[in-house]
Short mmCIF file of C-alpha atoms and ligand atoms in Angstrom, two decimals:
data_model
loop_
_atom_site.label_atom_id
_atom_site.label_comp_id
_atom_site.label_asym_id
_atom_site.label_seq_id
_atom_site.Cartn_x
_atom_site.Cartn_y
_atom_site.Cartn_z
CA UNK A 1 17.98 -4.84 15.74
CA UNK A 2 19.18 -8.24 15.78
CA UNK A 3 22.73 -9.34 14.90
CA UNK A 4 23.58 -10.76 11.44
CA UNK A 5 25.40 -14.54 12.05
CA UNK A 6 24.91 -16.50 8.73
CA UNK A 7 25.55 -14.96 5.60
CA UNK A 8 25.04 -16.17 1.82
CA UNK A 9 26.82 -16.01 -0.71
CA UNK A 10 25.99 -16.08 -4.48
CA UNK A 11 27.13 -15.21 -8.10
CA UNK A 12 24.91 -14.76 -10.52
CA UNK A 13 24.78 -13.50 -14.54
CA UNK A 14 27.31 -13.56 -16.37
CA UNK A 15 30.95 -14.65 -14.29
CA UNK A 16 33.40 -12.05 -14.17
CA UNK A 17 36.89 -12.71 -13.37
CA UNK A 18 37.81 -11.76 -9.46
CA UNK A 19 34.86 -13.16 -8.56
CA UNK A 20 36.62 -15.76 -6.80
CA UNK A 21 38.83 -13.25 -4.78
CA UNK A 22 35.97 -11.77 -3.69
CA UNK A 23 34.58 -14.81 -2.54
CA UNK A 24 37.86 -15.57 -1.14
CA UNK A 25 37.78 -12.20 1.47
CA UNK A 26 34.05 -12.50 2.12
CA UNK A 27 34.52 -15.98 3.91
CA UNK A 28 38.11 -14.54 5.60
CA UNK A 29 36.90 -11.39 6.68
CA UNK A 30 33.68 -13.21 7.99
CA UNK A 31 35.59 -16.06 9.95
CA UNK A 32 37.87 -13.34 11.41
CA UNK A 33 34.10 -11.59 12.38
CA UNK A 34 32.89 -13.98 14.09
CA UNK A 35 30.04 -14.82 11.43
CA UNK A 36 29.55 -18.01 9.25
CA UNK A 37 29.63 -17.80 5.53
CA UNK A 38 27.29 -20.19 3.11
CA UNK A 39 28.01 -20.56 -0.32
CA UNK A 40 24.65 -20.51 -2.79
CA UNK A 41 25.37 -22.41 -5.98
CA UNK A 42 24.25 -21.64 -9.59
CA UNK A 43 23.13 -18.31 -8.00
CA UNK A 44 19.61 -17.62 -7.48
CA UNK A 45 18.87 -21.30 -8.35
CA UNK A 46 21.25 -22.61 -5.66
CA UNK A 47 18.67 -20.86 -3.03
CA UNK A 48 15.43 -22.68 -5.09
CA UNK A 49 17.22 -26.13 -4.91
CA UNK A 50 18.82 -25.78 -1.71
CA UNK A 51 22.41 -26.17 -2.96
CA UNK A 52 24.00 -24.23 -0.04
CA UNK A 53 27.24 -24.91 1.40
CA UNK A 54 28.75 -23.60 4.90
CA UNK A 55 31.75 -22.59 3.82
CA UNK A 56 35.14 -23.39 5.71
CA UNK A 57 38.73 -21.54 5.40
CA UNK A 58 39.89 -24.07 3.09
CA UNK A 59 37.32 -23.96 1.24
CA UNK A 60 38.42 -20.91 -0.08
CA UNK A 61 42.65 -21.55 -0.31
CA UNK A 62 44.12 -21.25 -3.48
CA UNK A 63 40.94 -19.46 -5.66
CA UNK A 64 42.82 -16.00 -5.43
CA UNK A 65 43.71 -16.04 -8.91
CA UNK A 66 41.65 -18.29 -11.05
CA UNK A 67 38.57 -16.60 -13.41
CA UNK A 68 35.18 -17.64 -13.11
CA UNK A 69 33.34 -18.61 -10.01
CA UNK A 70 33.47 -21.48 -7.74
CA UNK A 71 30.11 -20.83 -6.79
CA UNK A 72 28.42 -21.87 -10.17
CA UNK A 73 26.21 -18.96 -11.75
CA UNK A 74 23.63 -19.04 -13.54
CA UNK A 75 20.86 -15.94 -14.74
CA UNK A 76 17.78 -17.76 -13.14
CA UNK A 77 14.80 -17.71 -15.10
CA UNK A 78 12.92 -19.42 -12.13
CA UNK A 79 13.57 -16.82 -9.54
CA UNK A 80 11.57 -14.15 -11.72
CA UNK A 81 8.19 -16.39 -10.33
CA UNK A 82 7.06 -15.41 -6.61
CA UNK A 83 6.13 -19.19 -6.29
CA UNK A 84 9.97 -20.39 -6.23
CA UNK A 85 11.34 -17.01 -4.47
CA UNK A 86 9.00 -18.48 -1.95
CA UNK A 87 10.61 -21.96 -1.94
CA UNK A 88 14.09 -19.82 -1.70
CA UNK A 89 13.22 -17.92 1.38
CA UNK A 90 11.88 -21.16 3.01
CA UNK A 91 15.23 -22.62 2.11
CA UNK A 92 17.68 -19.76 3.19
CA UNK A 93 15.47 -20.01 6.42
CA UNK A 94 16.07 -23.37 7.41
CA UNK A 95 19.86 -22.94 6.82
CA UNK A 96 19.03 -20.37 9.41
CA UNK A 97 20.60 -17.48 6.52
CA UNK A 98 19.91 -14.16 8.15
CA UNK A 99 21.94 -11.94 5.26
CA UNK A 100 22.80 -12.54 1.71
CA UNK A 101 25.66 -11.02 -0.64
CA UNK A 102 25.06 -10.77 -4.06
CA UNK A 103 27.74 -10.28 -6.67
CA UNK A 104 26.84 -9.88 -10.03
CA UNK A 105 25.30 -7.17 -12.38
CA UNK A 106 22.27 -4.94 -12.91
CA UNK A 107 19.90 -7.62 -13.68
CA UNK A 108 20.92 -9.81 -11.00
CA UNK A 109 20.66 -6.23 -8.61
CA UNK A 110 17.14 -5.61 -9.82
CA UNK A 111 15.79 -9.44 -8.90
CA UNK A 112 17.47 -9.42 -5.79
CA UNK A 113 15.74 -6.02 -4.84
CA UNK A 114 12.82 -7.79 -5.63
CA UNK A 115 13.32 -11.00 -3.57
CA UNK A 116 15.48 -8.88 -0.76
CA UNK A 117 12.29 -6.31 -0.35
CA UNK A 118 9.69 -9.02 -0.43
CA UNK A 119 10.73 -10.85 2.62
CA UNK A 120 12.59 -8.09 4.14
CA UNK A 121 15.66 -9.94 4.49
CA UNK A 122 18.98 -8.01 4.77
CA UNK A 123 21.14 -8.06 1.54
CA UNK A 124 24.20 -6.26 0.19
CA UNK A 125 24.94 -6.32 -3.79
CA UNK A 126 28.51 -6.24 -4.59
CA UNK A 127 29.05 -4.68 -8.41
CA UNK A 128 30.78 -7.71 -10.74
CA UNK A 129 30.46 -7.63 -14.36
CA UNK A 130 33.19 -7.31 -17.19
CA UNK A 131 30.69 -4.66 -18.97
CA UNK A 132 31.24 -2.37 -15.81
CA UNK A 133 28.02 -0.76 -16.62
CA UNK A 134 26.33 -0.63 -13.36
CA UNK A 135 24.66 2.87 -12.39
CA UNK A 136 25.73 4.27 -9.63
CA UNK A 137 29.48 2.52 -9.40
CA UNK A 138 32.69 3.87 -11.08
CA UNK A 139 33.96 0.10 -11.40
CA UNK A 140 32.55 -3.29 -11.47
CA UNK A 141 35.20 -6.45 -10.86
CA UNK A 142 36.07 -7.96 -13.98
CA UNK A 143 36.50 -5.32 -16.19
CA UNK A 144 39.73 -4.31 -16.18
CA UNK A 145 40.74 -8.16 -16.80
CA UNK A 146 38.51 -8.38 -20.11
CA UNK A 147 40.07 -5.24 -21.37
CA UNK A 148 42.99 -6.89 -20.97
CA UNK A 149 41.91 -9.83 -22.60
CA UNK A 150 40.94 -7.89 -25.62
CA UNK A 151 43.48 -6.04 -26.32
CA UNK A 152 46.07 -8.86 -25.98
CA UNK A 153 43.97 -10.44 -28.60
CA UNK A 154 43.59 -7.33 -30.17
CA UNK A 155 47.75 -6.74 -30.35
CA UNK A 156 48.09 -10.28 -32.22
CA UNK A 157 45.53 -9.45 -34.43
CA UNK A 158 46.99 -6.57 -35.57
CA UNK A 159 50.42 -8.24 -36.66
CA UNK A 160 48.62 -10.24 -39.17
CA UNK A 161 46.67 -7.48 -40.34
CA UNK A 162 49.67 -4.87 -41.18
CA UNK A 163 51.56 -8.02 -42.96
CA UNK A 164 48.70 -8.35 -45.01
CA UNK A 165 47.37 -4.73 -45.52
CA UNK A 166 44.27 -5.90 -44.15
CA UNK A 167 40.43 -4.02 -42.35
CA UNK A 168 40.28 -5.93 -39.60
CA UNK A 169 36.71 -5.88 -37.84
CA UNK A 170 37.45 -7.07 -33.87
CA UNK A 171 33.37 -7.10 -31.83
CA UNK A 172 34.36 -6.96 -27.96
CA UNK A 173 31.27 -7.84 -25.67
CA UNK A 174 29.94 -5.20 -23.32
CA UNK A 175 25.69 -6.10 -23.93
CA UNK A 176 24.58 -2.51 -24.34
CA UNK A 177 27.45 -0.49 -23.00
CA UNK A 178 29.93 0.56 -25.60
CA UNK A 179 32.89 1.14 -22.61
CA UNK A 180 35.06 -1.85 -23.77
CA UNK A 181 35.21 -1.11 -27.15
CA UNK A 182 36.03 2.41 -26.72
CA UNK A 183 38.48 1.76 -24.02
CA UNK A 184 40.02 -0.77 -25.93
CA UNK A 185 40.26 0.90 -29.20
CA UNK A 186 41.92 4.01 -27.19
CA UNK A 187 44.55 1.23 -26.10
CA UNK A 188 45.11 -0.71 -29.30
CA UNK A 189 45.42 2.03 -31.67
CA UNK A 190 42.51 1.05 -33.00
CA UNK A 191 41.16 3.13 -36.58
CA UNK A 192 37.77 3.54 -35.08
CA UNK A 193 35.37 2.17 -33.02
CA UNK A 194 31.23 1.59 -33.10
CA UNK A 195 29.37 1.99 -29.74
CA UNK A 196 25.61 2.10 -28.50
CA UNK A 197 25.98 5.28 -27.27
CA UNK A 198 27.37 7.30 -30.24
CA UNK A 199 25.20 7.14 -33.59
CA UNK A 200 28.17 6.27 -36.26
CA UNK A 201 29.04 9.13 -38.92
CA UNK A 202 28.88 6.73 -42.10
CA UNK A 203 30.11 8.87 -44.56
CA UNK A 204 32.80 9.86 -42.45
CA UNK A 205 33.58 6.84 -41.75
CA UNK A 206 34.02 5.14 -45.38
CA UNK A 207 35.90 8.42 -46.73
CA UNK A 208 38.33 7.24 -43.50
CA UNK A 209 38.38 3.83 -44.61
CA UNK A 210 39.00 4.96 -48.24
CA UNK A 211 41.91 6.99 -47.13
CA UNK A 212 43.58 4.27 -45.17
CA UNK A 213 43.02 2.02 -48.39
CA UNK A 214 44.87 4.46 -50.44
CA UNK A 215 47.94 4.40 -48.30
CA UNK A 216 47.57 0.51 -48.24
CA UNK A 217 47.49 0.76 -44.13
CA UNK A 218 45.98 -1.71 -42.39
CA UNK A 219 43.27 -0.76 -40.13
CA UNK A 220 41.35 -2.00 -36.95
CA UNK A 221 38.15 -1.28 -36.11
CA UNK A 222 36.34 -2.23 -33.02
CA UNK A 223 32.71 -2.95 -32.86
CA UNK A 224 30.65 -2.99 -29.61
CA UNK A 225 28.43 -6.12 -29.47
CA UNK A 226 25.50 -3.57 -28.28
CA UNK A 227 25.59 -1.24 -31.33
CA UNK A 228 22.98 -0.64 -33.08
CA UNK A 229 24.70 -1.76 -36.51
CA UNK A 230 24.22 -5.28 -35.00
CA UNK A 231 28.05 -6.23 -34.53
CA UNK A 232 30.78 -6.73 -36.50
CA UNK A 233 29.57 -9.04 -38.97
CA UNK A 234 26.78 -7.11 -39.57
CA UNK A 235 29.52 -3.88 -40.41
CA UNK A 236 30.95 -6.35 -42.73
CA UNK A 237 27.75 -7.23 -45.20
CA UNK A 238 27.52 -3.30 -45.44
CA UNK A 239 31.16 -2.08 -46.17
CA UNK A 240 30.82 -5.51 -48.95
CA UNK A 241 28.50 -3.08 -50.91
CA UNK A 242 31.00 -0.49 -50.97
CA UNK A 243 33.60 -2.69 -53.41
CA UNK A 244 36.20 -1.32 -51.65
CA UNK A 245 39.06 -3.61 -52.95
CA UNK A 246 40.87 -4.32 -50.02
CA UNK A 247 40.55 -7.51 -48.21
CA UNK A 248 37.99 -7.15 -44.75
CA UNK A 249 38.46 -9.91 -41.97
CA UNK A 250 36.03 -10.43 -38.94
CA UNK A 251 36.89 -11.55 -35.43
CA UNK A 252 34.52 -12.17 -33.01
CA UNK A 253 36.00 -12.06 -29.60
CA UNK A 254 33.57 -13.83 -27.50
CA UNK A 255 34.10 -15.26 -24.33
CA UNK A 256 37.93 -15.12 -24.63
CA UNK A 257 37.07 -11.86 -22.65
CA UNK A 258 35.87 -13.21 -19.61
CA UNK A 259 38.11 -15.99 -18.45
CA UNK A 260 41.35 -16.25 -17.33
CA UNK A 261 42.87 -15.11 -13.76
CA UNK A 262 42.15 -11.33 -13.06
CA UNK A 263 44.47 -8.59 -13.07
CA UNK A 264 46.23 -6.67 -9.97
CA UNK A 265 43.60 -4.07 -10.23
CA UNK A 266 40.58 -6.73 -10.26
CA UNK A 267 41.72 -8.71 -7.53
CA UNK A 268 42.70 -5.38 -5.08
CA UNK A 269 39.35 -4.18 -5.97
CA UNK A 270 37.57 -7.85 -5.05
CA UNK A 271 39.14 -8.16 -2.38
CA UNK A 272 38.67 -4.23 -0.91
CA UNK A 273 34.66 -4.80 -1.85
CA UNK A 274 34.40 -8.48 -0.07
CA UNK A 275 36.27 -6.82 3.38
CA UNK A 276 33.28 -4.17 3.03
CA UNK A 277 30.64 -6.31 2.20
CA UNK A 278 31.11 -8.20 5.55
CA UNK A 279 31.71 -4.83 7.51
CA UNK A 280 28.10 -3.88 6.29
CA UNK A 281 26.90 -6.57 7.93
CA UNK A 282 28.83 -5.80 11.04
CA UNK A 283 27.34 -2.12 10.99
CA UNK A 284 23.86 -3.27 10.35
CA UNK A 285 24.35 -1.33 7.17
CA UNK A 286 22.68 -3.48 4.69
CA UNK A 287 19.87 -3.68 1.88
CA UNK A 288 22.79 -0.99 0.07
CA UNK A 289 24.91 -2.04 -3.18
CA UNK A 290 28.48 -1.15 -2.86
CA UNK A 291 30.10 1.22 -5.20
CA UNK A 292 33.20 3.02 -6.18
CA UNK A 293 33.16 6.71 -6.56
CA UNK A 294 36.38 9.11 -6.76
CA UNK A 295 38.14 6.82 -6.02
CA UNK A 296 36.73 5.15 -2.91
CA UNK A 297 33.85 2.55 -1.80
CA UNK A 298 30.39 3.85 -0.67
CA UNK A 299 27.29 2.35 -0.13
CA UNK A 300 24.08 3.32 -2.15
CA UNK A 301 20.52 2.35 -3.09
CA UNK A 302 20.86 0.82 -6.07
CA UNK A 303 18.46 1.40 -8.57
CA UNK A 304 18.48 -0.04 -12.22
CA UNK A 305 19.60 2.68 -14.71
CA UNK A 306 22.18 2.17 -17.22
CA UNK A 307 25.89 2.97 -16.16
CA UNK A 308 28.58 4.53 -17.26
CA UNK A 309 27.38 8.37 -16.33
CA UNK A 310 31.04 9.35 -15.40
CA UNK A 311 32.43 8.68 -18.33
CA UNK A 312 32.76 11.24 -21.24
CA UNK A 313 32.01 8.70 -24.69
CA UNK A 314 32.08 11.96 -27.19
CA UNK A 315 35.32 12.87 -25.87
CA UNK A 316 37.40 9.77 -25.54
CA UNK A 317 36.04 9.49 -29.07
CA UNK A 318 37.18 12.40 -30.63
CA UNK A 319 40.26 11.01 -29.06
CA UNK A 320 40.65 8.11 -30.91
CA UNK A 321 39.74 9.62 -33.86
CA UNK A 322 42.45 12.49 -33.62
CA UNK A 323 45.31 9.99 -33.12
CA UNK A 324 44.37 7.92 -35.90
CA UNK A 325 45.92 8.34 -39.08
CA UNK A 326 42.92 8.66 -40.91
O1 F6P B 401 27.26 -9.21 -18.98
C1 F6P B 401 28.43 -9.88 -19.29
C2 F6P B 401 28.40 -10.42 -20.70
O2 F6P B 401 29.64 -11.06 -20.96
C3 F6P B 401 28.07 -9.39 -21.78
O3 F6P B 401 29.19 -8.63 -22.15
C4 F6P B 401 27.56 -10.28 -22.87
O4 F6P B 401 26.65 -9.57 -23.68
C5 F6P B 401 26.85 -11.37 -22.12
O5 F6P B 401 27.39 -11.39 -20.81
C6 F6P B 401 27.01 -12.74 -22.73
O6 F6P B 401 26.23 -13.64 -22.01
P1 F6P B 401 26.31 -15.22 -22.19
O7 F6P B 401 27.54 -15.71 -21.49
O8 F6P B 401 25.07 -15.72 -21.57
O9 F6P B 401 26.40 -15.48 -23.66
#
């Protein structure tokens, strides 16, 4: 088996904040290997255009704490054509690239299978999305900042909605995983929350809402982006046909939830998963996606089904629902 000595690095999908930390320990702990790190802009596109980087200690000074990714990222609709994965492999081969590290999320996992498996070149994936809805990994870097995120938006909201009496519907992000609305509505003492992976109780729901109305509380209620209601403005059009004469306001979060410079926990965790993707290398233990589970980082053969499976939705549900007043 021959030994790894250039390694790639790339972001791709959507940024998630420690990112750059991650980036940060994967050129340290490579220098302090022995091994020489490249950086791949725009992600997959940065290996079809050639944008690739060697990567010096400097380069990487001063990145600990800022969101989003130096590296550029991009969800490449190019690299989904065999034609321009070729043109990538020709160009990771004349940079003389004998391993790549991945960070992003399940769709950027499942094209780099692809890519990784067609020209049998050594890869490791390293989990990073806000939505932390990868299979087979307890946590994915970045989502501990955008719950943060949220519910600091979420807390400011809320003044202006008790001084006014107000429904306030908040739609957090999360594509089709409903883990940072619920985890957010647990931590905002939200009214109730809508998620992909519970179907909604309606009349439940607006006998709640009636009830809250009645003792002229304000209430918040988070809506996951991925439920099937549509989002939050979506809830809005159909509580309108219930005349239920209290004043409903929308927020959209957006992107408010993935910027910024990540939290303690985001940054340890970066930083833990860039040391290990580099050891991989070291041990010839590649072509794996690295994980979290009880508590600690594994390996594993990542294979695309939705996340999440440690968590119990029904109960931290009934949760919310039992400490709200309604
Ligand atoms: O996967 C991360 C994420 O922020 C999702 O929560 C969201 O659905 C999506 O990316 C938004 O993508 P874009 O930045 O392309 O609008």
């Amino acid at each position: 088996m021959t030994k790894i000595q250039n390694i790639g690095v790339l972001t791709s999908g959507g940024d998630s904040p420690g990112m750059n930390a991650c980036i940060r320990a994967i050129v340290r702990q490579g220098l302090s290997s022995g091994l020489s790190v490249f950086g791949i802009y725009d992600g997959f596109n940065g290996m079809i255009d050639n944008h690739i980087k060697k990567l010096v200690y400097g380069d990487v000074s001063n990145i600990i704490q800022r969101g989003g990714t130096i590296l550029g990222t991009a969800r490449s609709e190019r690299f989904l054509d065999a034609a321009f994965r070729k043109v990538a492999f020709e160009n990771l081969k004349d940079n003389d690239i004998d391993g790549v590290i991945v960070l992003g999320g399940d769709g950027s996992f499942k094209g780099a299978k692809v890519f990784f498996e067609e020209y049998n070149l050594p890869f490791i994936g390293v989990p990073c999305t806000i939505d932390n809805d990868i299979n087979g990994t307890e946590y994915t870097i970045g989502f501990d900042t955008a719950l943060n995120n949220a519910i600091s938006a979420i807390d400011k909201i809320k003044d202006t909605a008790s001084a006014h009496h107000r429904i306030f519907l908040v739609e957090v992000m999360g594509n089709n995983s409903g883990l940072i609305a619920l985890n957010t509505a647990l931590t905002t003492g939200s009214e109730d929350v809508f998620i992909p992976e519970i179907e909604e109780n309606f009349a439940q729901f607006e006998t709640k809402i009636q009830r809250a109305i009645s003792a002229n509380k304000s209430s918040i209620i988070i809506v996951s982006e991925g439920d099937e209601i549509g989002g939050a403005r979506e809830l809005f059009n159909y509580l309108k046909t219930k005349n239920l004469h209290q004043k409903i306001r929308v927020t959209v979060l957006g992107h408010i939830q993935r910027g910024g410079a990540p939290t303690f926990l985001d940054r340890k965790m970066a930083t833990e998963f860039g040391v290990m993707a580099i050891n991989q290398f070291v041990k010839n233990n590649y072509n794996r996606t690295l994980g979290l589970k009880n508590g600690k980082i594994y390996t594993y053969d990542f294979e695309s089904v939705k996340g999440g499976e440690s968590v119990d939705f029904q109960e931290l549900l009934n949760t919310i629902h039992s400490l709200s007043l309604y």
